[in-house]
PDB file of C-alpha atoms and ligand atoms in Angstrom:
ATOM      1  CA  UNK A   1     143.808 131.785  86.255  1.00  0.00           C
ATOM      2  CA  UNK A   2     144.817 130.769  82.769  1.00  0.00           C
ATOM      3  CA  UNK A   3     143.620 133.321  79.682  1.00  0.00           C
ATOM      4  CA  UNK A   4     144.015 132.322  76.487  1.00  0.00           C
ATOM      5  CA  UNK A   5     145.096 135.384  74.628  1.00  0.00           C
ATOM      6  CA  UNK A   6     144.016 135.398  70.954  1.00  0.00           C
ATOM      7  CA  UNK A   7     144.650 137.549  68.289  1.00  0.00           C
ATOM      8  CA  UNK A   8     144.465 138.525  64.532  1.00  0.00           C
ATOM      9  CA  UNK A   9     141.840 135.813  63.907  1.00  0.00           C
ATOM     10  CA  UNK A  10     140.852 137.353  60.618  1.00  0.00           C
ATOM     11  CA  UNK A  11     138.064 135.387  59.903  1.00  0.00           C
ATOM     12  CA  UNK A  12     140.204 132.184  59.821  1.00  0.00           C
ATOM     13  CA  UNK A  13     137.169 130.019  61.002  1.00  0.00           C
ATOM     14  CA  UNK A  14     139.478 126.661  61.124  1.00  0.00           C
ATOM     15  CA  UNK A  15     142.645 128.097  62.384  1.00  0.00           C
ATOM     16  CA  UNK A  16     140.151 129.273  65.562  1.00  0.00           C
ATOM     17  CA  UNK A  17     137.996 125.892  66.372  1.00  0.00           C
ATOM     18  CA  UNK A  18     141.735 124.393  66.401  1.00  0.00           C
ATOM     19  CA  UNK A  19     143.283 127.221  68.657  1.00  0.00           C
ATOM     20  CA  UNK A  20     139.700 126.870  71.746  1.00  0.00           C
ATOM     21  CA  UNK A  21     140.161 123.053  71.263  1.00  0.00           C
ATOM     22  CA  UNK A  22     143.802 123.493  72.357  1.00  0.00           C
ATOM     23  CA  UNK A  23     142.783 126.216  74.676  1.00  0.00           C
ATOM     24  CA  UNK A  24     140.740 123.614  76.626  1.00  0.00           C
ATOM     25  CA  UNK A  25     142.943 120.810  76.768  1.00  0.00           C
ATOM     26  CA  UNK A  26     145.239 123.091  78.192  1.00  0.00           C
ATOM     27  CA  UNK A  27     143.034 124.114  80.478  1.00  0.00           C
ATOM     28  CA  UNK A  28     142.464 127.665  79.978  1.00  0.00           C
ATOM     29  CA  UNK A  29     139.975 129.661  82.596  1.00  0.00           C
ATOM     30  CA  UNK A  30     139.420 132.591  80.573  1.00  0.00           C
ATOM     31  CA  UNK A  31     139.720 134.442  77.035  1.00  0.00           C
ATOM     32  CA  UNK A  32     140.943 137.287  75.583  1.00  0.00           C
ATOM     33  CA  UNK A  33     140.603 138.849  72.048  1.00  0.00           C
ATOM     34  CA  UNK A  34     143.309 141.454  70.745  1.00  0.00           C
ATOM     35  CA  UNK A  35     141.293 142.092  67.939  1.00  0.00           C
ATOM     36  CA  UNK A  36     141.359 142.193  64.113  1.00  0.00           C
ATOM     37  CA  UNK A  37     138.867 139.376  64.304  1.00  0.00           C
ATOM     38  CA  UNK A  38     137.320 139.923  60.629  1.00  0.00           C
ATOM     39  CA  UNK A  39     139.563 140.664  57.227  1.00  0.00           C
ATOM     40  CA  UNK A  40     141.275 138.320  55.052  1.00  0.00           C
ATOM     41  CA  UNK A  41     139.672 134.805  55.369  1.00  0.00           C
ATOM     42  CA  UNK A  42     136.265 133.685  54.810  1.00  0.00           C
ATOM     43  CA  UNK A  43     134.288 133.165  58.114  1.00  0.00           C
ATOM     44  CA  UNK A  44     133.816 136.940  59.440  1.00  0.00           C
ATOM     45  CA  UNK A  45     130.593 136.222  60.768  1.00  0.00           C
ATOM     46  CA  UNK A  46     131.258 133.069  62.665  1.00  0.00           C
ATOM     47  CA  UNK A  47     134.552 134.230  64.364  1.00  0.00           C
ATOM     48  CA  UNK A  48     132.220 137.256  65.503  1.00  0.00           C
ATOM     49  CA  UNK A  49     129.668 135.021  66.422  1.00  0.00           C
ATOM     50  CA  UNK A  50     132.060 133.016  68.542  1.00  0.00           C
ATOM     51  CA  UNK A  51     134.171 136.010  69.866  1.00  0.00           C
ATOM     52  CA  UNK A  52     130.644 137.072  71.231  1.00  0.00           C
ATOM     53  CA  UNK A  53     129.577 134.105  72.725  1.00  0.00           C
ATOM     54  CA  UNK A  54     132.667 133.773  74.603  1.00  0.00           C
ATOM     55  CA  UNK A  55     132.021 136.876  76.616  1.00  0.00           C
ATOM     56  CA  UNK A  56     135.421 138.193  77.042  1.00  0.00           C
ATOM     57  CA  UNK A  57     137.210 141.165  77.281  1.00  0.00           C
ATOM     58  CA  UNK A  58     138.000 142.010  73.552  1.00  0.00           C
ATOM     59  CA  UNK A  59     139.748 145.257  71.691  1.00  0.00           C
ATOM     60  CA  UNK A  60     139.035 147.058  68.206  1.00  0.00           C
ATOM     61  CA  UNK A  61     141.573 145.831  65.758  1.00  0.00           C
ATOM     62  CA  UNK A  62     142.303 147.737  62.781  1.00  0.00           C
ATOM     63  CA  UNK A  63     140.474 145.674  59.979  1.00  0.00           C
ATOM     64  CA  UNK A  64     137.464 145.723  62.859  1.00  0.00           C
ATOM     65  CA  UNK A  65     136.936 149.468  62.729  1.00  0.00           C
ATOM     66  CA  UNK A  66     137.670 149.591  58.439  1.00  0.00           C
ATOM     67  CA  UNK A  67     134.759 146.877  58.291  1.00  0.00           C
ATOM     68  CA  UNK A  68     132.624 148.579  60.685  1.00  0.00           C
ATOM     69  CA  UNK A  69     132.513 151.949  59.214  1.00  0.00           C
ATOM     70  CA  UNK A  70     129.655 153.559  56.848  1.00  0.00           C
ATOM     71  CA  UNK A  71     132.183 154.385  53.970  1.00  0.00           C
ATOM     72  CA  UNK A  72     135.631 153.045  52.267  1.00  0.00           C
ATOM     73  CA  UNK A  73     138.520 155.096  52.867  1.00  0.00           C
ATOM     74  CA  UNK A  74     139.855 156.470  50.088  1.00  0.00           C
ATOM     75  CA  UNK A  75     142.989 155.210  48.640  1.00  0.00           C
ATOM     76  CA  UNK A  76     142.828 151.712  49.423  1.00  0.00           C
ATOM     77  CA  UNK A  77     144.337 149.112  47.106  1.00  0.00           C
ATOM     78  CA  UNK A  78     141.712 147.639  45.117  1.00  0.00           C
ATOM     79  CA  UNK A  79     142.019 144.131  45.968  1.00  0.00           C
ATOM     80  CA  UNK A  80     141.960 145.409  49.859  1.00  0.00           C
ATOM     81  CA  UNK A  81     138.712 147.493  48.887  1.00  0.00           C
ATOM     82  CA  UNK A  82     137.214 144.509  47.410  1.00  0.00           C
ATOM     83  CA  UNK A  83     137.959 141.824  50.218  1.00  0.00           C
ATOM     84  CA  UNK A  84     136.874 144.796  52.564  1.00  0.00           C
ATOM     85  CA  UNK A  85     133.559 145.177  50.294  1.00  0.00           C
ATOM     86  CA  UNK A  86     132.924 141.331  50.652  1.00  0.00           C
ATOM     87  CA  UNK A  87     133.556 141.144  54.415  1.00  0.00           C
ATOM     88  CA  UNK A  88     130.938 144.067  54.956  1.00  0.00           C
ATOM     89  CA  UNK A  89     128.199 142.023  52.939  1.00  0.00           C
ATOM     90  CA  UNK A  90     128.514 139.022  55.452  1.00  0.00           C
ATOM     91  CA  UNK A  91     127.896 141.090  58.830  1.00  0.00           C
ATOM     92  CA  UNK A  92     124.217 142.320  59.937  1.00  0.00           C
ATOM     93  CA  UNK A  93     123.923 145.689  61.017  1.00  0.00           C
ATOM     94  CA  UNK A  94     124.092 144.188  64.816  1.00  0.00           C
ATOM     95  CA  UNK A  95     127.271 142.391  64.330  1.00  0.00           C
ATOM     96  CA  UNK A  96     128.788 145.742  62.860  1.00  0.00           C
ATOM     97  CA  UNK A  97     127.639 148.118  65.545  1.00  0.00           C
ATOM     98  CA  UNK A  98     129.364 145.055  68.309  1.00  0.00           C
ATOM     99  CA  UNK A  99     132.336 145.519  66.103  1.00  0.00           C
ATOM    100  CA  UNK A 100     132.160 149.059  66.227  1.00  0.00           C
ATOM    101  CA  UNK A 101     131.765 149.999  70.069  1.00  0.00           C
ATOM    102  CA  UNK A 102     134.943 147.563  70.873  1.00  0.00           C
ATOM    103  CA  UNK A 103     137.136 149.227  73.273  1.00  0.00           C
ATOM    104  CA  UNK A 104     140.682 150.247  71.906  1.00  0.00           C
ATOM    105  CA  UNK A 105     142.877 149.881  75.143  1.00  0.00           C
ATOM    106  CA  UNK A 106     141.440 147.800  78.300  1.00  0.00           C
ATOM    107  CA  UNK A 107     142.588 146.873  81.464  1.00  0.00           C
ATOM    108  CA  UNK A 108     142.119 142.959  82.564  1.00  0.00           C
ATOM    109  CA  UNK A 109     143.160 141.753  85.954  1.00  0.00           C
ATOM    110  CA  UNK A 110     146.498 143.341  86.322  1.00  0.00           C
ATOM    111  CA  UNK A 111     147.456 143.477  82.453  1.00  0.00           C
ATOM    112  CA  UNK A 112     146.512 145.523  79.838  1.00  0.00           C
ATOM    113  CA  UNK A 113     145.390 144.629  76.371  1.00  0.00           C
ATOM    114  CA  UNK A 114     145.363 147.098  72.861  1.00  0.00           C
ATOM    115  CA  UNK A 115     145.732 146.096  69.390  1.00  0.00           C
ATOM    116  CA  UNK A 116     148.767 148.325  68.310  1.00  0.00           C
ATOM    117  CA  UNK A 117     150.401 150.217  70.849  1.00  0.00           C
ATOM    118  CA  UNK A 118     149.480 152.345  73.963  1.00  0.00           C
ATOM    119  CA  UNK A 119     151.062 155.447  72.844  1.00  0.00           C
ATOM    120  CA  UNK A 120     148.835 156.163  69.700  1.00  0.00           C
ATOM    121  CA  UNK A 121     146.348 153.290  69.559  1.00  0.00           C
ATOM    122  CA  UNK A 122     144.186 155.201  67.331  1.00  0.00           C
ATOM    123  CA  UNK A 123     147.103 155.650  64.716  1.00  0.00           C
ATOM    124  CA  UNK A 124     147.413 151.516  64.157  1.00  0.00           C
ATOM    125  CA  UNK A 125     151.375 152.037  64.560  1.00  0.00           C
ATOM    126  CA  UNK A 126     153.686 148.919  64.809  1.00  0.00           C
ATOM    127  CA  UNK A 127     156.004 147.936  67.738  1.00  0.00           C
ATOM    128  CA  UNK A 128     158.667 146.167  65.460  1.00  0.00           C
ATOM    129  CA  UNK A 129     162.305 147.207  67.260  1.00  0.00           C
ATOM    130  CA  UNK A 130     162.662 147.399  70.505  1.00  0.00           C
ATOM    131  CA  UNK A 131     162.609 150.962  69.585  1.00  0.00           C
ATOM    132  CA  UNK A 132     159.238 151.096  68.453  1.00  0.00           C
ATOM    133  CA  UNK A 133     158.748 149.019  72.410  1.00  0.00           C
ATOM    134  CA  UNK A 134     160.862 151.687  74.230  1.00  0.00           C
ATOM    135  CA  UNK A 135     157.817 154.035  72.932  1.00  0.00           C
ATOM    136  CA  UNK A 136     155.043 151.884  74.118  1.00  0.00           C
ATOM    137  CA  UNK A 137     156.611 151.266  77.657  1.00  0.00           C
ATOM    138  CA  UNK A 138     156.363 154.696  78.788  1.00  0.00           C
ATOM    139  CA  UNK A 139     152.497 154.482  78.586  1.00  0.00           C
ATOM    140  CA  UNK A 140     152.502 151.295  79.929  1.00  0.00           C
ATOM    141  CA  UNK A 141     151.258 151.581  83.833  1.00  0.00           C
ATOM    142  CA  UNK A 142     151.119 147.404  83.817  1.00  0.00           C
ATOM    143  CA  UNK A 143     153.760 144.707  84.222  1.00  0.00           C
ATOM    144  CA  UNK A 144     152.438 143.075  81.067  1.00  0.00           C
ATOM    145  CA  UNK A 145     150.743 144.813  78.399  1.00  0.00           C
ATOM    146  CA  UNK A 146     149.408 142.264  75.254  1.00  0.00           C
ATOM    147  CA  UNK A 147     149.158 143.016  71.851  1.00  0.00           C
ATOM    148  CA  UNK A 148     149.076 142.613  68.397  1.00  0.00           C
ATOM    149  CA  UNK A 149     148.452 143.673  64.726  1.00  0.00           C
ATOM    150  CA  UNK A 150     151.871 142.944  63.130  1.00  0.00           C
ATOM    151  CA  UNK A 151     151.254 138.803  63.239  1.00  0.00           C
ATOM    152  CA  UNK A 152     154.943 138.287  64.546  1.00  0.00           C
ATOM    153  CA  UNK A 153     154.973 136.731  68.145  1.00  0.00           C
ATOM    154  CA  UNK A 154     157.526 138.284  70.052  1.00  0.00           C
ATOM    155  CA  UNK A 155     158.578 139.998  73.464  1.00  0.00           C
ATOM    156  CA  UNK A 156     160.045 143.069  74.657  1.00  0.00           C
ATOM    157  CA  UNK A 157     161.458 143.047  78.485  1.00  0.00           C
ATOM    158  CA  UNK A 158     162.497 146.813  80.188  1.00  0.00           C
ATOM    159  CA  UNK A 159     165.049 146.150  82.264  1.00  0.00           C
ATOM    160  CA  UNK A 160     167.067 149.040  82.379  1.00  0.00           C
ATOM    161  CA  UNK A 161     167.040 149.064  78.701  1.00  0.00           C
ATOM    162  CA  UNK A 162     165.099 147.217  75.782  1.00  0.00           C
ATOM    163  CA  UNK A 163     165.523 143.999  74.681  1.00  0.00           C
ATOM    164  CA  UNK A 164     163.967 141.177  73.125  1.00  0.00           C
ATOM    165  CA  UNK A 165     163.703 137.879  74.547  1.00  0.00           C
ATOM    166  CA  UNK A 166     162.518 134.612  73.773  1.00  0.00           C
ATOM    167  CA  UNK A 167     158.518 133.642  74.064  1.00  0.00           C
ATOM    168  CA  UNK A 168     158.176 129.898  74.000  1.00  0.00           C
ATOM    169  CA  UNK A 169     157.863 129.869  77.716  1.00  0.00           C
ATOM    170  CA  UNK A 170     158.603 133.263  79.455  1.00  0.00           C
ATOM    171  CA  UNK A 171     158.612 133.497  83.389  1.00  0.00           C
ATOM    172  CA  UNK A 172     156.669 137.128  84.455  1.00  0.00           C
ATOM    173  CA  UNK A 173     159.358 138.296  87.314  1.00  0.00           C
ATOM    174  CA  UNK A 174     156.618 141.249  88.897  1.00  0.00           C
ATOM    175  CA  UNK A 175     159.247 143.387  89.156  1.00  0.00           C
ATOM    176  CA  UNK A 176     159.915 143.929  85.403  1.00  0.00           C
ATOM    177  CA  UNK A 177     157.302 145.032  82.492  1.00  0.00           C
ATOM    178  CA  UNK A 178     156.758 143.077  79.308  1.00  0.00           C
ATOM    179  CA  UNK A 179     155.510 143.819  76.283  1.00  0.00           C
ATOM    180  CA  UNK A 180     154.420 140.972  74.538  1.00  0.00           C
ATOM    181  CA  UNK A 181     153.050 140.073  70.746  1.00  0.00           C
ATOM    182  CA  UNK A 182     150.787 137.092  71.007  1.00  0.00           C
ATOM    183  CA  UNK A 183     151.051 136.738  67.244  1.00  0.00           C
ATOM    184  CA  UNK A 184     147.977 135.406  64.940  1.00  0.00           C
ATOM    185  CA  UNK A 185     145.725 132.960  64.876  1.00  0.00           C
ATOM    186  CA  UNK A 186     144.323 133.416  61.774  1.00  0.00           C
ATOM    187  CA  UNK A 187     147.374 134.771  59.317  1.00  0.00           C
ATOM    188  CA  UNK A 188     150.851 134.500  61.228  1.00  0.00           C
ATOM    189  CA  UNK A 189     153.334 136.131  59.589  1.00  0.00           C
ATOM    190  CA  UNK A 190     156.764 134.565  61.259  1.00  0.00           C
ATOM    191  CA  UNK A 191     156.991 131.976  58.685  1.00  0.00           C
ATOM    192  CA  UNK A 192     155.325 129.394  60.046  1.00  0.00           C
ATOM    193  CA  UNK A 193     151.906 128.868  58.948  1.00  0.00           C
ATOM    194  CA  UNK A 194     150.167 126.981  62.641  1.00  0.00           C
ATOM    195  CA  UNK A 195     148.146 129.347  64.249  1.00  0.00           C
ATOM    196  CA  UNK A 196     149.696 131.068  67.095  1.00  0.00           C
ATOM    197  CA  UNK A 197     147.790 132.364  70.455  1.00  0.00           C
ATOM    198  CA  UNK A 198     149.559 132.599  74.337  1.00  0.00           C
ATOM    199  CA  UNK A 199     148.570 131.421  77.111  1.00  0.00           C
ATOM    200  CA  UNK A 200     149.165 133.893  80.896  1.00  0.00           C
ATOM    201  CA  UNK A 201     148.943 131.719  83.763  1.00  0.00           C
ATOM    202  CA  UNK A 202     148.490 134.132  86.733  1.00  0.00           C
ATOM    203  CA  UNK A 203     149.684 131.562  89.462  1.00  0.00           C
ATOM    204  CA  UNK A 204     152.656 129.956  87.937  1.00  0.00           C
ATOM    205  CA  UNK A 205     153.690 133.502  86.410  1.00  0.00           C
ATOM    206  CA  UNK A 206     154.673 132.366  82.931  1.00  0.00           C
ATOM    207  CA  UNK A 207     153.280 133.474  79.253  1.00  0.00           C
ATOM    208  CA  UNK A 208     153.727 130.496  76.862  1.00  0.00           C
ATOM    209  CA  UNK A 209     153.287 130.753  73.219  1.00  0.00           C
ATOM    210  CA  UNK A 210     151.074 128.260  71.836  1.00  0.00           C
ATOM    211  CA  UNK A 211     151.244 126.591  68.064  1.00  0.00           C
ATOM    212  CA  UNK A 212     148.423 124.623  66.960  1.00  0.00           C
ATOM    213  CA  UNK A 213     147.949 123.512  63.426  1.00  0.00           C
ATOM    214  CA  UNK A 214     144.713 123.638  61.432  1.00  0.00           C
ATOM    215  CA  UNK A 215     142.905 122.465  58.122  1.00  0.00           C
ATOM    216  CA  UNK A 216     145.228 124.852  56.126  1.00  0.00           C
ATOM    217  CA  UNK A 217     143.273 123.178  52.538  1.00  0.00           C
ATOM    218  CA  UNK A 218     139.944 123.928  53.964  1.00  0.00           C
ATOM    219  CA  UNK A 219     140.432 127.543  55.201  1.00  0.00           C
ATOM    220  CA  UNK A 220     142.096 128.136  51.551  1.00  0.00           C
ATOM    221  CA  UNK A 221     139.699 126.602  49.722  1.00  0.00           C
ATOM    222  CA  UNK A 222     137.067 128.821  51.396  1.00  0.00           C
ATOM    223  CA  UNK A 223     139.041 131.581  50.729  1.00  0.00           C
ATOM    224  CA  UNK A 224     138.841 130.781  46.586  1.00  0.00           C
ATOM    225  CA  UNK A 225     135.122 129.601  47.341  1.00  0.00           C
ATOM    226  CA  UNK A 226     134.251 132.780  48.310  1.00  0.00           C
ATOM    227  CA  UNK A 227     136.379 134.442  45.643  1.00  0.00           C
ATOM    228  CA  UNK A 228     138.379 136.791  47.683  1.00  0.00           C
ATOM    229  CA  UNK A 229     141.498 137.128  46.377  1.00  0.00           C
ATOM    230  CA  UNK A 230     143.500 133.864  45.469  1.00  0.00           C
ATOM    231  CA  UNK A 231     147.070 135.824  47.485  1.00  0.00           C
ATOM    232  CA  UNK A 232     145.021 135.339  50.935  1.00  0.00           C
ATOM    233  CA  UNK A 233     145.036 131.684  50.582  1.00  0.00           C
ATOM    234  CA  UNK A 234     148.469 131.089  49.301  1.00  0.00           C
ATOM    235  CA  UNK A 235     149.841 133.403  51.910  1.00  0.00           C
ATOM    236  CA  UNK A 236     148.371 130.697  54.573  1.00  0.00           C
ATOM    237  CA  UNK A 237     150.603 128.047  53.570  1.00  0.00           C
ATOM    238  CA  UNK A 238     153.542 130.427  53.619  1.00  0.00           C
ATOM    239  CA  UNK A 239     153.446 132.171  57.053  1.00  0.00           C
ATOM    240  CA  UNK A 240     153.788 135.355  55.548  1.00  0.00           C
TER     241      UNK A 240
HETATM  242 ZN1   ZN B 301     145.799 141.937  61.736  1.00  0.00          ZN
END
């Protein structure tokens, strides 16, 4: 099999079409979301809409449970509060409760798949340092565990000790367990502004990361349209 593994969309409705068209010239079998599929850009509903469609196993991202909840928590910057405000107003009461029951943590095939990390997935930590992976491998009962939230592709191999390795195209040896950042779709934060997803292929045992680019003017200019704040488009163009 071949999954597409797709995460921090953030409502980045062209970043997404350009990511599945990639997806099936590559020939990809399944999907997976890592969540975070609404916040920041303009198309919340649609990237739900087509998360949904798609069928596939999918976990609660962060912005995904802040969107999804009755009330704001308090504290929150007030640009964040109003983006968060704005998001709310474009999901139905049925796309908010599918937000809501996502899974945090699931197990697909013979991986597992969670937004943050396995040791506290309900405290939205971030695996940055190989420290922060050394932490996540001892809950990790898979050879490969997925995830996301920080928008920085990356992977973390335990072989004896931690260490990070190189992602463009990584061969799975089953003996060994990876941790592995898929990076964003919709807001990558590495510096370079293409969207990002990977792609596992089961048989030939290798994760490759995927860059695709997108109508960067058009996903900005929705962004402004929709007069969220004018830092979430700029950021686009950036990486960052
Ligand atoms: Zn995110």
């Amino acid at each position: 099999m071949r999954f597409a593994i797709l995460g921090d969309i953030h409502a980045n409705l062209h970043a997404l079409h350009a990511v599945l068209a990639d997806a099936t010239e590559q020939e990809v079998t399944q999907h997976i979301c890592m969540g975070d599929i609404v916040g920041y850009c303009a198309y919340p509903k649609e990237c739900v809409n087509i998360i949904r469609e798609l069928d596939c196993p999918a976990v609660r991202g962060n912005h995904d449970e802040q969107v999804s909840k009755e009330i704001t928590q308090a504290g929150l910057n007030p640009l964040a509060e109003k983006a968060l405000n704005w998001t709310r107003d474009q999901l139905n009461p049925d796309e908010m409760q599918w937000l809501r029951e996502l899974r945090m943590q699931r197990l697909v095939r013979d991986f597992t798949i969670v937004h943050a990390t396995l040791d506290t997935p309900h405290k939205w930590g971030y695996v940055n340092t190989e420290l922060d992976a050394a932490a996540n491998f001892s809950y990790q009962r898979t050879g490969i565990c997925f995830i996301g939230h920080t928008h920085v592709p990356v992977a973390y191999m335990k072989e004896g000790d931690f260490r990070t390795i190189p992602l463009d195209i990584l061969p799975i040896d089953p003996n060994q367990k990876y941790l592995i950042n898929v990076g964003s779709v919709g807001q990558p934060r590495d510096l370079d502004w293409r969207a990002a997803y990977c792609i596992y292929d089961t048989e030939r045992h290798e994760v490759e990361l995927r860059r695709v680019e997108y109508d960067l003017r058009s996903a900005q200019a929705a962004i402004l349209a929709a007069g969220l704040p004018e830092k979430l488009a700029t950021r686009l163009e950036k990486g960052r």
